[in-house]
Coordinates of C-alpha atoms in Angstrom, one line a residue:
X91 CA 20.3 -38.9 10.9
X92 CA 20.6 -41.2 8.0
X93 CA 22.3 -38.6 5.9
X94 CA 25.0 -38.5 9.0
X95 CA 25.2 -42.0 9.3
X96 CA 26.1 -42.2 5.8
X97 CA 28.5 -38.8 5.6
X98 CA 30.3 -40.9 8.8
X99 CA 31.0 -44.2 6.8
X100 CA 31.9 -42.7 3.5
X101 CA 34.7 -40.7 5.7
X102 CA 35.6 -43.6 7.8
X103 CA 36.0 -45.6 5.3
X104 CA 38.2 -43.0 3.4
X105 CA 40.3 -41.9 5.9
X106 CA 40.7 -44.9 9.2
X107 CA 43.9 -46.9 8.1
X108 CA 44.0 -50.5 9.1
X109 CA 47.0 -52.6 9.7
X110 CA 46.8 -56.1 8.8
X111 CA 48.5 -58.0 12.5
X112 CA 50.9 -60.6 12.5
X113 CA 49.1 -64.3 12.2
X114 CA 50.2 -64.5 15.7
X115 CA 48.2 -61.7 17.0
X116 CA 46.0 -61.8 19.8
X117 CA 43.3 -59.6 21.1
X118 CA 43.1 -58.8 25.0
X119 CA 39.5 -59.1 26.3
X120 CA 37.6 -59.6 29.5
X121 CA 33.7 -60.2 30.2
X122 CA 32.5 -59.1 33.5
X123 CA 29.2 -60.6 35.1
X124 CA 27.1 -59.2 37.9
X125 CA 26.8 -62.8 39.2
X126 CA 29.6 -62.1 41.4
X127 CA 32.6 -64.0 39.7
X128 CA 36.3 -63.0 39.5
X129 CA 36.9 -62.9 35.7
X130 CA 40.4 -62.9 34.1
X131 CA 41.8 -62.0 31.1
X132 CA 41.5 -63.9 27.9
X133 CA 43.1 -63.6 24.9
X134 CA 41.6 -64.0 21.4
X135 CA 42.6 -64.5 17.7
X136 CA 40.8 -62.3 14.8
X137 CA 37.9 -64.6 14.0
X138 CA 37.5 -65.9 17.7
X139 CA 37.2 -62.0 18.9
X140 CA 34.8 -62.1 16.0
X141 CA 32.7 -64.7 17.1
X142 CA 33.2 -63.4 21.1
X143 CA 31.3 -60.4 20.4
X144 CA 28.8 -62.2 18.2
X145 CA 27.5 -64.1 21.4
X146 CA 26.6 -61.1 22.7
X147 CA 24.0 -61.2 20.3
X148 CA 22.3 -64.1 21.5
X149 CA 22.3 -63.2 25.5
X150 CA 19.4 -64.8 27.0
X151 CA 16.5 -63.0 29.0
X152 CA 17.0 -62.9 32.8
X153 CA 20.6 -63.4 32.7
X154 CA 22.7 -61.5 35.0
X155 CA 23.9 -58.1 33.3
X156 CA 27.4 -58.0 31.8
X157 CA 29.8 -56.5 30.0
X158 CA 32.3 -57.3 27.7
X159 CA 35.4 -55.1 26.8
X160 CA 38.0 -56.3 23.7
X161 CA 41.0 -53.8 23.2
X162 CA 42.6 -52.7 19.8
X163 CA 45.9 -51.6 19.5
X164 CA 46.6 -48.4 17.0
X165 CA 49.8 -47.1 15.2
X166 CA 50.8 -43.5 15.9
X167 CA 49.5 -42.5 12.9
X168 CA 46.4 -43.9 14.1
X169 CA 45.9 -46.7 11.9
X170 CA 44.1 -49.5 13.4
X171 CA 45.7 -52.9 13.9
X172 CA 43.0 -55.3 13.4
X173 CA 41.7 -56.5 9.8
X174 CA 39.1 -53.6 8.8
X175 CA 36.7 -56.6 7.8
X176 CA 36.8 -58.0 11.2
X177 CA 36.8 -54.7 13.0
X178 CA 32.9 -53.6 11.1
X179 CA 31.5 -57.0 11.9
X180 CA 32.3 -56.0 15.5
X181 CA 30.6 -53.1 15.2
X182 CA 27.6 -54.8 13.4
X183 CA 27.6 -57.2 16.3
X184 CA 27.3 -54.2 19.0
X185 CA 24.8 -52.6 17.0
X186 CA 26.6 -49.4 17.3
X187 CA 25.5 -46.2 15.7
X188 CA 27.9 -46.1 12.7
X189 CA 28.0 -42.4 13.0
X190 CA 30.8 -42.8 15.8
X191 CA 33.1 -44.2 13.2
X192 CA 33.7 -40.6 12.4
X193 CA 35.1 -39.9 16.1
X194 CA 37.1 -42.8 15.7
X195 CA 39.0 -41.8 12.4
X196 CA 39.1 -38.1 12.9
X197 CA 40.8 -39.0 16.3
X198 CA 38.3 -36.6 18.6
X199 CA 38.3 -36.1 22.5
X200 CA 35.5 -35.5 24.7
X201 CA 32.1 -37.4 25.3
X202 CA 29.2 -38.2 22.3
X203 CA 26.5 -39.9 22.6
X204 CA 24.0 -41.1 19.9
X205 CA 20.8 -43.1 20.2
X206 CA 18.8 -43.5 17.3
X207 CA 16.3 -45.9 15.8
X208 CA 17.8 -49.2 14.2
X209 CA 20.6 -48.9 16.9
X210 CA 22.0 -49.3 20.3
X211 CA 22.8 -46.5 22.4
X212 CA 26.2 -45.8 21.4
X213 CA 28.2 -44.0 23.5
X214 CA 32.1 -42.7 22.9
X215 CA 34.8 -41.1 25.4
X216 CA 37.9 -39.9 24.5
X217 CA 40.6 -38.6 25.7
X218 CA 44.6 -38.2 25.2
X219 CA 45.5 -42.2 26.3
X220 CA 42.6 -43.9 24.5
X221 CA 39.6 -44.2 23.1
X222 CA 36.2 -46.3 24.3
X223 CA 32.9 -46.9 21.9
X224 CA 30.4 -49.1 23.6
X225 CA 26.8 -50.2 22.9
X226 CA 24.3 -50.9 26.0
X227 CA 21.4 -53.4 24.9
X228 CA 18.5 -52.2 27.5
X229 CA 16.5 -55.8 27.0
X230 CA 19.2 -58.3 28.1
X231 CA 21.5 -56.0 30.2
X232 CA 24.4 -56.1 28.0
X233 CA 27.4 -53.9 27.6
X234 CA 30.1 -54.2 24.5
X235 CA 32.7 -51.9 24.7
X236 CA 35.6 -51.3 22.3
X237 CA 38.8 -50.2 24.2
X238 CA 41.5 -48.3 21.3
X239 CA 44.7 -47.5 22.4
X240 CA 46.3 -44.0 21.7
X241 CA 49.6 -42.9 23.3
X242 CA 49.9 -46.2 25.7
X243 CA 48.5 -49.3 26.9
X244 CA 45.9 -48.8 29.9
X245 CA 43.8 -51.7 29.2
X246 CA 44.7 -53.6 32.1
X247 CA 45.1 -50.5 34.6
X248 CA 41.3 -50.0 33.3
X249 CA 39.9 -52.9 33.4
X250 CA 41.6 -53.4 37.0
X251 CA 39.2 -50.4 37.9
X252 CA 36.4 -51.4 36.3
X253 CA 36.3 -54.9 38.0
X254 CA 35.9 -52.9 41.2
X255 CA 32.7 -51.8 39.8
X256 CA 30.6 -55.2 38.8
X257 CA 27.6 -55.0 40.6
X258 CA 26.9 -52.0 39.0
X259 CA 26.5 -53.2 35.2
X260 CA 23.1 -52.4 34.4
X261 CA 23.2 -48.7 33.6
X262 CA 25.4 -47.8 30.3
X263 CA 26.6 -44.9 32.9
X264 CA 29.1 -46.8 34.6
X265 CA 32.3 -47.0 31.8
X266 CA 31.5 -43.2 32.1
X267 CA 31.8 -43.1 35.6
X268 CA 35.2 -45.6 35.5
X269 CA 36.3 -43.1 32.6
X270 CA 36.1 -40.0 34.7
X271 CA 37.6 -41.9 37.9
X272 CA 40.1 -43.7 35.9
X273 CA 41.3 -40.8 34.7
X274 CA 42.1 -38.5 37.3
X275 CA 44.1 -41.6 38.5
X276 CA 46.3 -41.8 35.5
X277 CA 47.1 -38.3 35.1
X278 CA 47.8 -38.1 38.9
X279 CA 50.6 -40.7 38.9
X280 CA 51.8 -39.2 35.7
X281 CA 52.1 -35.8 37.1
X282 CA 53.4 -36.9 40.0
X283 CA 56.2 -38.8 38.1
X284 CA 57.3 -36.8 35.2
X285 CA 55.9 -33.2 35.1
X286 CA 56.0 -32.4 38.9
X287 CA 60.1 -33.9 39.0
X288 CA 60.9 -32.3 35.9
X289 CA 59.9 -28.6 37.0
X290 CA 61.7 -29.7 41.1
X291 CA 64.8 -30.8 39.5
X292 CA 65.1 -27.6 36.9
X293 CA 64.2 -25.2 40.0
X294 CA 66.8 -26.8 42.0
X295 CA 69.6 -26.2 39.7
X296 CA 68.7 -22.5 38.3
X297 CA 68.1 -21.6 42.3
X298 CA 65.0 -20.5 40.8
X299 CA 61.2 -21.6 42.7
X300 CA 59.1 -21.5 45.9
X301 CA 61.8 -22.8 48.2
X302 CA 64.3 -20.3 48.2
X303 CA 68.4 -21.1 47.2
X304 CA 69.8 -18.8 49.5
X305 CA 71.4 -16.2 47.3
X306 CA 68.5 -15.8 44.4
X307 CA 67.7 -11.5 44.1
X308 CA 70.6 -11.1 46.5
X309 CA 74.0 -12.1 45.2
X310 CA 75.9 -10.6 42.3
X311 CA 75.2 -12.3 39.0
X312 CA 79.5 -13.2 39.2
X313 CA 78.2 -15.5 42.1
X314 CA 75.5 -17.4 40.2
X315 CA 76.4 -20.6 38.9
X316 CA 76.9 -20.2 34.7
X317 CA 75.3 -23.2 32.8
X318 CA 76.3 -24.6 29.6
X319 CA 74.2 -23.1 26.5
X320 CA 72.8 -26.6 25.6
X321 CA 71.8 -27.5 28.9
X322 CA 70.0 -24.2 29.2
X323 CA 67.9 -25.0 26.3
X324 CA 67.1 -29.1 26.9
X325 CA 65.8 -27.4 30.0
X326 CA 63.9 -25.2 28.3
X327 CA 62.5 -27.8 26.3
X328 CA 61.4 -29.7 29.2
X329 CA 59.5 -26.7 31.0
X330 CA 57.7 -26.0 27.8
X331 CA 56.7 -29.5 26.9
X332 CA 55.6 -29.6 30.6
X333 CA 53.8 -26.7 30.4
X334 CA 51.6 -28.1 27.6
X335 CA 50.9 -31.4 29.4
X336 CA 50.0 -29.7 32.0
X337 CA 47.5 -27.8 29.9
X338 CA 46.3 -30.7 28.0
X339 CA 45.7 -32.9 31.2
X340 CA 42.9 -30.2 32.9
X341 CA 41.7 -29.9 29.4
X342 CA 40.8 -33.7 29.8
X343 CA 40.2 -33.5 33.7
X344 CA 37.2 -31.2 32.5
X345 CA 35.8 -34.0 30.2
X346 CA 35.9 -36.0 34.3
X347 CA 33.8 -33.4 35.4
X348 CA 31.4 -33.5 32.5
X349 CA 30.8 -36.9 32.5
X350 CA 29.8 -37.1 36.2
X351 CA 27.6 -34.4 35.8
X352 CA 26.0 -36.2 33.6
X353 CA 25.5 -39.3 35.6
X354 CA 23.9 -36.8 38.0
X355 CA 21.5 -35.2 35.7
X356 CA 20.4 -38.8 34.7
X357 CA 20.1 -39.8 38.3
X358 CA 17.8 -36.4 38.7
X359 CA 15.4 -36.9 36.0
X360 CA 15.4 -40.8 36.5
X361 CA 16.5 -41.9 33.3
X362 CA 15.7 -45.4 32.4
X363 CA 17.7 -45.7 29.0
X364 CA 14.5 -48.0 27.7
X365 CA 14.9 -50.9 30.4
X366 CA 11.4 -52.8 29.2
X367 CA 11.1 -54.9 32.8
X368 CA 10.1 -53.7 36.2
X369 CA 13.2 -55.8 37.7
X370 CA 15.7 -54.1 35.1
X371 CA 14.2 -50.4 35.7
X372 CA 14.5 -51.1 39.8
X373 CA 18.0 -52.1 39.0
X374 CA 19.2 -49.4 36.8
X375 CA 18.3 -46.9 39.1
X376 CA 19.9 -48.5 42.1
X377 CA 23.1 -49.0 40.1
X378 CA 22.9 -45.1 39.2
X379 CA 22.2 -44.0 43.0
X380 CA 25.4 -46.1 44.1
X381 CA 27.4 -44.2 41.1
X382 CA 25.6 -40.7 42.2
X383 CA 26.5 -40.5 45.8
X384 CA 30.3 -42.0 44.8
X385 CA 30.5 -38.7 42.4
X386 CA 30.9 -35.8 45.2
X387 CA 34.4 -36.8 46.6
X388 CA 35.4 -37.7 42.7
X389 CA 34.2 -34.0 41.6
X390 CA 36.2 -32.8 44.5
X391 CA 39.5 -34.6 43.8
X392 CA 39.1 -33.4 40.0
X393 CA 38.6 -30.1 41.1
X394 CA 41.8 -29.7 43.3
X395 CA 43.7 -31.4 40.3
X396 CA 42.5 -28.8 37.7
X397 CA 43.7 -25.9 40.9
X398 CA 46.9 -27.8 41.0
X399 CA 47.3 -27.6 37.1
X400 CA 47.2 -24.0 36.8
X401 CA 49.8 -23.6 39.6
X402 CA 51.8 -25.9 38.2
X403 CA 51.7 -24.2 34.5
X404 CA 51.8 -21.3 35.8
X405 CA 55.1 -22.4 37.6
X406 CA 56.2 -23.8 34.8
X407 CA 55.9 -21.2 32.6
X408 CA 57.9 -18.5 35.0
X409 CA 60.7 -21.1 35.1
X410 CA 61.0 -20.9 31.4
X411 CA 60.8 -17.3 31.5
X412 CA 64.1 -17.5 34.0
X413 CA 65.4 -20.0 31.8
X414 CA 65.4 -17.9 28.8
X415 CA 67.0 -14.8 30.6
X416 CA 69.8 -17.2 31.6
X417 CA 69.9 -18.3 27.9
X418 CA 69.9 -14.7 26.6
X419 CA 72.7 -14.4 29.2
X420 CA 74.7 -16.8 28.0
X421 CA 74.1 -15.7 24.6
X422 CA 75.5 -12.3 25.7
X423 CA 78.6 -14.0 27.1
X424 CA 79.2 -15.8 23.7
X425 CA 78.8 -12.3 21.8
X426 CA 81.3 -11.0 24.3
X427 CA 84.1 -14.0 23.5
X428 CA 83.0 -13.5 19.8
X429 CA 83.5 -10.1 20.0
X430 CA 86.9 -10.3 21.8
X431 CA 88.1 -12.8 19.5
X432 CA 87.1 -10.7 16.5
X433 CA 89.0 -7.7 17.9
X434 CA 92.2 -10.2 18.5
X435 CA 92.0 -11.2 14.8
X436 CA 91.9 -7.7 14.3
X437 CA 94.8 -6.8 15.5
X438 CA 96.3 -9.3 13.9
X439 CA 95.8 -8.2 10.7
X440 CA 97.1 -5.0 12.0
X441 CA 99.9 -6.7 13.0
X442 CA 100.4 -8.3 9.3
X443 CA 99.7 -5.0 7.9
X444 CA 101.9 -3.0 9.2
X445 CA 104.8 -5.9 8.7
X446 CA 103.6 -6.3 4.9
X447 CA 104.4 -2.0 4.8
X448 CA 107.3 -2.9 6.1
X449 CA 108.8 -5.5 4.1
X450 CA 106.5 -3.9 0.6
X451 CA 109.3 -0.8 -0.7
X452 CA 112.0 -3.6 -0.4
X453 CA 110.2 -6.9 -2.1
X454 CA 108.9 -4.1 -4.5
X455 CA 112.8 -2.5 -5.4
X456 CA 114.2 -5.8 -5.0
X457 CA 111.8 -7.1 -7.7
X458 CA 112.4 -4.1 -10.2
X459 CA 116.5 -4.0 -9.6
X460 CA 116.6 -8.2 -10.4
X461 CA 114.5 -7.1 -14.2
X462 CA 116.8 -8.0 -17.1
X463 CA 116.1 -4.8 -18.2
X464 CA 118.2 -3.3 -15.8
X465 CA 121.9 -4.1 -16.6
X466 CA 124.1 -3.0 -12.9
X467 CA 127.3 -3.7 -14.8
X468 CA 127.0 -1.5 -17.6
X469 CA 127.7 2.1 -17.8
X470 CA 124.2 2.5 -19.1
X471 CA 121.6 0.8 -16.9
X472 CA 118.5 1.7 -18.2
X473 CA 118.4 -0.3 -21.4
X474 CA 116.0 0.5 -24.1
X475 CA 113.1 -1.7 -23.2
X476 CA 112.7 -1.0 -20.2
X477 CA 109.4 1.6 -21.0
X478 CA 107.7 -2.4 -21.7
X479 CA 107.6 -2.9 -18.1
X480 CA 105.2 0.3 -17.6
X481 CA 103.7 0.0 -20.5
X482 CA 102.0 -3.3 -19.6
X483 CA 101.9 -2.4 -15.6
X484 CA 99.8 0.9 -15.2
X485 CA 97.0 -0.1 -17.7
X486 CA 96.8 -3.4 -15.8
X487 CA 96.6 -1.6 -12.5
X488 CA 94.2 0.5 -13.6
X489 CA 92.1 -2.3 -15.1
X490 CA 91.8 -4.2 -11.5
X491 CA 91.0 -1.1 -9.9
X492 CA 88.3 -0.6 -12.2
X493 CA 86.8 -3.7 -11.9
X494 CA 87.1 -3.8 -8.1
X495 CA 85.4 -0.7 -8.3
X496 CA 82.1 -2.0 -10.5
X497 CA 82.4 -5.2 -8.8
X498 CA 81.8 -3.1 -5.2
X499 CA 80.1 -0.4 -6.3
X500 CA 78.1 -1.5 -9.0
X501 CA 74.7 -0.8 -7.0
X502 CA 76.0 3.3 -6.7
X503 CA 76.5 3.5 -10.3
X504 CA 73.4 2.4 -11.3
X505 CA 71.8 4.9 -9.4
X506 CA 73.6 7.7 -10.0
X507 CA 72.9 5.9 -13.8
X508 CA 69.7 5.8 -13.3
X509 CA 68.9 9.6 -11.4
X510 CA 70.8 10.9 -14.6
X511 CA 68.8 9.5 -17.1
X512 CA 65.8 10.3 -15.3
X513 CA 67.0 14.1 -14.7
X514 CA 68.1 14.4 -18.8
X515 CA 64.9 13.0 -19.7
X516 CA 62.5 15.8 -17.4
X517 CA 64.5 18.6 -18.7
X518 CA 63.7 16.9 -22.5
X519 CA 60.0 16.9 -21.4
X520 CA 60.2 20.6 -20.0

């Protein structure tokens, strides 16, 4: 394990970005207590947030357990905003396994846990909104979590949850039961209020989905309402981007049901996670039976959400399929004009053609008659010179044939070129 610890730093410390805040910066936190209390909200600079979690060090015996929870804001491109030096005497303070620095700069989902010698259990969930690292010290019940930002702020929604859950603090399970619960909450008011919409409102305008329009199948394709090309494909867009989302949430739902398996297995065998008193051991496990017997209805609810996500992607993904034949149709449209407008510049052309035949003997005898060389009042009209003016015209002509003819055609001759050489030299072989 020491070799991974070590592999873990070396690539955290290579590849985790850290921007320096603004001197103004401060740090949400709360510390919950199971004494009972309403907590609030603080807010703390760089060194104070520092010295917050260094208390945690010095927790006395018998105390009531608690937890404390700091959040860090990242950059999309996952650079950290907090000084790097503060950030790893945080983790020294929570006597964290350094090997979940790796998670946290390779940017990983899912659930890890690590629990070696020298350390804290260490545990780390994460998911498409953020990411939580915490530490659970088994001797004076306390829990330090790190809470890090990914596509939005959930901080407070979270720790709105969690405060729900207080009494429950001395078993490292409960910020994965919040997780799991916390979660299916989220993406249920987010599918509910973007992807759900999105796919209603498409379906009503295409006449296309499970509540039938009234003419869809039945109607000639005269009587269907065109769409604009760009609209078509911003819809398109939508579906598609909906249709991942929708994937991507039951990809996380099933990290829900992982983690409340989990609590149950621990539940099953009795796991004590190294509680050393009597008093501590009775309590974990009563804080673990609360969490067990709330799981069931939770499992349930993440269930029926993971059902609803494959109807809805599946949904999704027929709608794009109608929205691309409409697309291709409106494609086929545009060929159409193209193709009707190609034919009018066609004729056209005809038209200018025909009009330059026309008009071409006359410019062309008008032209010779007006040459000096032609004298219309003298008895002899044809002067001498006149063979100049064909002397100088037929080689030219025949020069701008030529090149228009290697210019074009320049590909043919060097075949033909080519075949002949190759024919002359098999006979000189033979």
């Amino acid at each position: 394990m020491e070799a991974i610890r070590s592999l873990s730093e070396e690539v955290f410390n290579n590849l985790q970005g850290f921007l320096e805040p603004e001197p103004s910066t401060l740090y949400r936190a709360i510390e919950l207590a199971d004494s009972g209390e309403k907590q609030v909200m603080i807010e703390l600079g760089d060194y104070e947030l520092e010295a917050w979690f260094s208390s945690a060090c010095d927790e006395p015996l018998g105390r009531p357990a608690s937890l404390k929870l700091a959040r860090i804001h990242r950059t999309p491109d996952a650079g950290l905003i907090i000084p790097r030096v503060i950030f790893n005497q945080i983790f020294k303070f929570m006597k964290a396994d350094p090997s979940v620095k790796y998670l946290i700069s390779r940017d990983y989902d899912g659930f890890h846990e690590f629990y070696t010698e020298g350390f804290l259990l260490t545990r780390f969930v994460g998911n498409g909104s953020y990411a939580l690292v915490w530490t659970f010290d088994p001797i004076t019940l306390a829990t330090t979590a790190l809470f890090i930002n990914r596509r939005r702020d959930l901080f407070e929604e979270f720790t709105r949850v969690l405060s729900e859950y207080t009494t429950l603090m001395s078993t490292p399970s409960l910020l994965c039961f919040v997780s799991a619960y916390f979660l299916i909450r989220t993406f249920d008011t987010e599918t509910g209020g973007w992807e759900l919409p999105t796919i209603q409102h498409i379906e009503g305008k295409t006449g296309f989905g499970p509540h039938p329009s009234g003419w869809r199948g039945v109607a000639p394709l005269e009587y269907v309402n065109r769409f604009d090309i760009n609209q078509l494909t911003s819809w398109l867009q939508a579906v598609n981007e909906v249709a991942g989302n929708i994937v991507n949430r039951g990809r996380h739902q099933k990290l829900g049901l992982k983690l409340l398996a989990m609590i149950h297995d621990e539940y099953t065998r009795g796991e004590t996670f190294g509680l050393t008193t009597t008093s501590s051991i009775d309590r974990g496990k009563a804080d673990l039976e609360v969490l067990q017997k709330a799981i069931v209805p939770i499992q349930r609810h993440i269930s029926s959400y993971i059902e609803y996500c494959e109807y809805l992607k599946d949904r999704a993904e027929r709608l794009a399929n109608v929205l691309f034949a409409l697309l291709t149709h409106c494609d086929a449209d545009a060929s159409i004009l193209l193709a009707t407008a190609t034919k009018r510049d066609s004729s056209s052309m005809k038209t200018i053609a025909v009009m330059t035949m026309v008009f071409l003997p006359a410019t062309f005898f008008a032209a010779l008659f007006s040459m000096p060389t032609l004298q219309w009042d003298q008895s002899q009209v044809m002067q001498g010179k006149f063979w100049v003016y064909w002397a100088f015209t037929i080689p030219v002509t025949v020069a701008v044939f030529a090149v228009w003819v290697f210019v074009y055609g320049r590909h043919w001759i060097r075949k033909q070129l080519l075949a002949y050489l190759n024919s002359a030299s098999n006979k000189a072989s033979v």
